[in-house]
Protein backbone atom coordinates (compact mmCIF):
# COMPACT_ATOMS: atom_id res chain seq x y z
CA UNK A 1 0.00 0.00 0.00
CA UNK A 2 1.48 3.33 -1.05
CA UNK A 3 1.43 6.36 1.22
CA UNK A 4 1.95 8.74 -1.68
CA UNK A 5 -0.72 11.37 -2.16
CA UNK A 6 -1.71 11.81 -5.81
CA UNK A 7 -0.91 15.25 -7.21
CA UNK A 8 -3.86 17.60 -7.59
CA UNK A 9 -5.40 17.76 -11.03
CA UNK A 10 -5.18 21.09 -12.82
CA UNK A 11 -6.66 22.59 -15.96
CA UNK A 12 -4.43 25.00 -17.83
CA UNK A 13 -5.87 28.21 -19.20
CA UNK A 14 -4.18 30.78 -21.42
CA UNK A 15 -5.44 34.34 -21.71
CA UNK A 16 -4.21 37.74 -22.80
CA UNK A 17 -3.69 40.57 -20.31
CA UNK A 18 -4.80 43.31 -19.93
CA UNK A 19 -7.89 42.46 -22.01
CA UNK A 20 -9.07 40.20 -19.17
CA UNK A 21 -7.76 40.53 -15.65
CA UNK A 22 -10.41 38.77 -13.61
CA UNK A 23 -11.17 35.08 -14.14
CA UNK A 24 -14.32 33.27 -13.04
CA UNK A 25 -14.36 29.46 -13.14
CA UNK A 26 -17.55 28.24 -11.54
CA UNK A 27 -17.42 29.59 -7.98
CA UNK A 28 -13.67 30.21 -8.11
CA UNK A 29 -12.29 33.57 -9.18
CA UNK A 30 -8.90 35.21 -9.38
CA UNK A 31 -7.59 38.58 -10.48
CA UNK A 32 -4.32 40.03 -11.71
CA UNK A 33 -2.72 42.15 -8.99
CA UNK A 34 -0.20 44.40 -10.72
CA UNK A 35 1.61 46.89 -8.50
CA UNK A 36 4.73 48.98 -9.13
CA UNK A 37 6.50 47.46 -6.12
CA UNK A 38 6.31 43.75 -7.04
CA UNK A 39 5.79 41.22 -9.82
CA UNK A 40 2.19 40.75 -11.02
CA UNK A 41 0.39 37.71 -9.62
CA UNK A 42 -2.97 35.98 -10.09
CA UNK A 43 -4.57 36.26 -6.66
CA UNK A 44 -7.54 34.35 -5.26
CA UNK A 45 -10.29 36.94 -5.75
CA UNK A 46 -12.59 35.94 -2.90
CA UNK A 47 -12.08 37.70 0.43
CA UNK A 48 -11.62 35.05 3.15
CA UNK A 49 -13.50 37.29 5.60
CA UNK A 50 -16.93 37.53 3.95
CA UNK A 51 -16.43 36.53 0.30
CA UNK A 52 -16.13 40.07 -1.05
CA UNK A 53 -14.68 40.81 -4.53
CA UNK A 54 -11.02 41.62 -3.82
CA UNK A 55 -10.48 42.70 -7.44
CA UNK A 56 -12.54 45.81 -6.65
CA UNK A 57 -10.45 46.64 -3.59
CA UNK A 58 -7.74 49.26 -3.23
CA UNK A 59 -4.04 48.48 -2.84
CA UNK A 60 -1.76 50.52 -0.59
CA UNK A 61 1.89 50.38 -1.76
CA UNK A 62 3.15 51.84 1.52
CA UNK A 63 1.70 49.06 3.69
CA UNK A 64 1.55 46.46 0.87
CA UNK A 65 -2.05 45.64 1.75
CA UNK A 66 -5.22 45.19 -0.27
CA UNK A 67 -8.44 46.55 1.28
CA UNK A 68 -11.66 44.57 0.70
CA UNK A 69 -14.39 46.85 -0.69
CA UNK A 70 -17.14 45.19 1.36
CA UNK A 71 -15.92 45.45 4.95
CA UNK A 72 -12.59 47.27 4.73
CA UNK A 73 -10.52 44.33 5.96
CA UNK A 74 -6.89 44.66 4.88
CA UNK A 75 -4.92 41.70 3.52
CA UNK A 76 -1.11 41.69 3.40
CA UNK A 77 0.40 41.03 -0.03
CA UNK A 78 2.39 38.09 1.34
CA UNK A 79 -0.84 36.47 2.59
CA UNK A 80 -2.49 37.02 -0.79
CA UNK A 81 0.51 35.48 -2.57
CA UNK A 82 0.18 32.38 -0.38
CA UNK A 83 -3.26 31.88 -1.98
CA UNK A 84 -2.18 32.85 -5.53
CA UNK A 85 -2.99 30.64 -8.50
CA UNK A 86 0.13 29.11 -10.13
CA UNK A 87 0.78 31.14 -13.27
CA UNK A 88 3.48 32.24 -15.66
CA UNK A 89 3.56 35.10 -18.13
CA UNK A 90 4.56 34.44 -21.74
CA UNK A 91 4.78 37.73 -23.61
CA UNK A 92 1.35 39.35 -23.23
CA UNK A 93 -0.31 36.04 -22.36
CA UNK A 94 -0.79 34.39 -18.97
CA UNK A 95 -0.91 30.62 -18.49
CA UNK A 96 -2.60 29.68 -15.24
CA UNK A 97 -3.05 26.30 -13.54
CA UNK A 98 -6.62 26.10 -12.23
CA UNK A 99 -7.57 23.35 -9.78
CA UNK A 100 -9.51 20.62 -11.59
CA UNK A 101 -12.37 20.92 -9.12
CA UNK A 102 -13.29 24.41 -10.36
CA UNK A 103 -16.45 24.75 -12.43
CA UNK A 104 -16.42 24.29 -16.18
CA UNK A 105 -17.87 27.67 -17.18
CA UNK A 106 -15.30 30.30 -18.06
CA UNK A 107 -16.10 34.01 -18.03
CA UNK A 108 -13.65 36.91 -18.09
CA UNK A 109 -14.40 40.42 -16.87
CA UNK A 110 -12.91 43.29 -14.94
CA UNK A 111 -10.17 45.85 -14.98
CA UNK A 112 -6.59 45.69 -13.77
CA UNK A 113 -6.16 46.39 -10.08
CA UNK A 114 -3.17 48.65 -9.54
CA UNK A 115 -3.02 51.36 -6.90
CA UNK A 116 -6.72 52.03 -6.36
CA UNK A 117 -10.10 50.41 -6.86
CA UNK A 118 -10.77 49.10 -10.35
CA UNK A 119 -12.78 51.53 -12.44
CA UNK A 120 -15.33 50.82 -15.11
CA UNK A 121 -18.02 48.22 -15.50
CA UNK A 122 -16.93 44.64 -16.14
CA UNK A 123 -17.77 43.14 -19.50
CA UNK A 124 -17.84 39.61 -20.88
CA UNK A 125 -15.20 38.46 -23.30
CA UNK A 126 -14.46 35.21 -25.08
CA UNK A 127 -10.69 35.45 -25.26
CA UNK A 128 -9.81 32.58 -22.93
CA UNK A 129 -8.76 29.32 -24.52
CA UNK A 130 -8.00 26.16 -22.57
CA UNK A 131 -4.69 24.56 -23.53
CA UNK A 132 -3.23 21.13 -22.93
CA UNK A 133 -0.90 20.68 -19.95
Coordinates of C-alpha atoms in Angstrom, one line a residue:
X1 CA 0.0 0.0 0.0
X2 CA 1.5 3.3 -1.0
X3 CA 1.4 6.4 1.2
X4 CA 1.9 8.7 -1.7
X5 CA -0.7 11.4 -2.2
X6 CA -1.7 11.8 -5.8
X7 CA -0.9 15.3 -7.2
X8 CA -3.9 17.6 -7.6
X9 CA -5.4 17.8 -11.0
X10 CA -5.2 21.1 -12.8
X11 CA -6.7 22.6 -16.0
X12 CA -4.4 25.0 -17.8
X13 CA -5.9 28.2 -19.2
X14 CA -4.2 30.8 -21.4
X15 CA -5.4 34.3 -21.7
X16 CA -4.2 37.7 -22.8
X17 CA -3.7 40.6 -20.3
X18 CA -4.8 43.3 -19.9
X19 CA -7.9 42.5 -22.0
X20 CA -9.1 40.2 -19.2
X21 CA -7.8 40.5 -15.7
X22 CA -10.4 38.8 -13.6
X23 CA -11.2 35.1 -14.1
X24 CA -14.3 33.3 -13.0
X25 CA -14.4 29.5 -13.1
X26 CA -17.5 28.2 -11.5
X27 CA -17.4 29.6 -8.0
X28 CA -13.7 30.2 -8.1
X29 CA -12.3 33.6 -9.2
X30 CA -8.9 35.2 -9.4
X31 CA -7.6 38.6 -10.5
X32 CA -4.3 40.0 -11.7
X33 CA -2.7 42.2 -9.0
X34 CA -0.2 44.4 -10.7
X35 CA 1.6 46.9 -8.5
X36 CA 4.7 49.0 -9.1
X37 CA 6.5 47.5 -6.1
X38 CA 6.3 43.7 -7.0
X39 CA 5.8 41.2 -9.8
X40 CA 2.2 40.7 -11.0
X41 CA 0.4 37.7 -9.6
X42 CA -3.0 36.0 -10.1
X43 CA -4.6 36.3 -6.7
X44 CA -7.5 34.4 -5.3
X45 CA -10.3 36.9 -5.7
X46 CA -12.6 35.9 -2.9
X47 CA -12.1 37.7 0.4
X48 CA -11.6 35.0 3.1
X49 CA -13.5 37.3 5.6
X50 CA -16.9 37.5 3.9
X51 CA -16.4 36.5 0.3
X52 CA -16.1 40.1 -1.1
X53 CA -14.7 40.8 -4.5
X54 CA -11.0 41.6 -3.8
X55 CA -10.5 42.7 -7.4
X56 CA -12.5 45.8 -6.7
X57 CA -10.5 46.6 -3.6
X58 CA -7.7 49.3 -3.2
X59 CA -4.0 48.5 -2.8
X60 CA -1.8 50.5 -0.6
X61 CA 1.9 50.4 -1.8
X62 CA 3.1 51.8 1.5
X63 CA 1.7 49.1 3.7
X64 CA 1.5 46.5 0.9
X65 CA -2.1 45.6 1.8
X66 CA -5.2 45.2 -0.3
X67 CA -8.4 46.5 1.3
X68 CA -11.7 44.6 0.7
X69 CA -14.4 46.9 -0.7
X70 CA -17.1 45.2 1.4
X71 CA -15.9 45.4 4.9
X72 CA -12.6 47.3 4.7
X73 CA -10.5 44.3 6.0
X74 CA -6.9 44.7 4.9
X75 CA -4.9 41.7 3.5
X76 CA -1.1 41.7 3.4
X77 CA 0.4 41.0 0.0
X78 CA 2.4 38.1 1.3
X79 CA -0.8 36.5 2.6
X80 CA -2.5 37.0 -0.8
X81 CA 0.5 35.5 -2.6
X82 CA 0.2 32.4 -0.4
X83 CA -3.3 31.9 -2.0
X84 CA -2.2 32.9 -5.5
X85 CA -3.0 30.6 -8.5
X86 CA 0.1 29.1 -10.1
X87 CA 0.8 31.1 -13.3
X88 CA 3.5 32.2 -15.7
X89 CA 3.6 35.1 -18.1
X90 CA 4.6 34.4 -21.7
X91 CA 4.8 37.7 -23.6
X92 CA 1.3 39.3 -23.2
X93 CA -0.3 36.0 -22.4
X94 CA -0.8 34.4 -19.0
X95 CA -0.9 30.6 -18.5
X96 CA -2.6 29.7 -15.2
X97 CA -3.1 26.3 -13.5
X98 CA -6.6 26.1 -12.2
X99 CA -7.6 23.4 -9.8
X100 CA -9.5 20.6 -11.6
X101 CA -12.4 20.9 -9.1
X102 CA -13.3 24.4 -10.4
X103 CA -16.4 24.7 -12.4
X104 CA -16.4 24.3 -16.2
X105 CA -17.9 27.7 -17.2
X106 CA -15.3 30.3 -18.1
X107 CA -16.1 34.0 -18.0
X108 CA -13.7 36.9 -18.1
X109 CA -14.4 40.4 -16.9
X110 CA -12.9 43.3 -14.9
X111 CA -10.2 45.8 -15.0
X112 CA -6.6 45.7 -13.8
X113 CA -6.2 46.4 -10.1
X114 CA -3.2 48.6 -9.5
X115 CA -3.0 51.4 -6.9
X116 CA -6.7 52.0 -6.4
X117 CA -10.1 50.4 -6.9
X118 CA -10.8 49.1 -10.3
X119 CA -12.8 51.5 -12.4
X120 CA -15.3 50.8 -15.1
X121 CA -18.0 48.2 -15.5
X122 CA -16.9 44.6 -16.1
X123 CA -17.8 43.1 -19.5
X124 CA -17.8 39.6 -20.9
X125 CA -15.2 38.5 -23.3
X126 CA -14.5 35.2 -25.1
X127 CA -10.7 35.4 -25.3
X128 CA -9.8 32.6 -22.9
X129 CA -8.8 29.3 -24.5
X130 CA -8.0 26.2 -22.6
X131 CA -4.7 24.6 -23.5
X132 CA -3.2 21.1 -22.9
X133 CA -0.9 20.7 -20.0

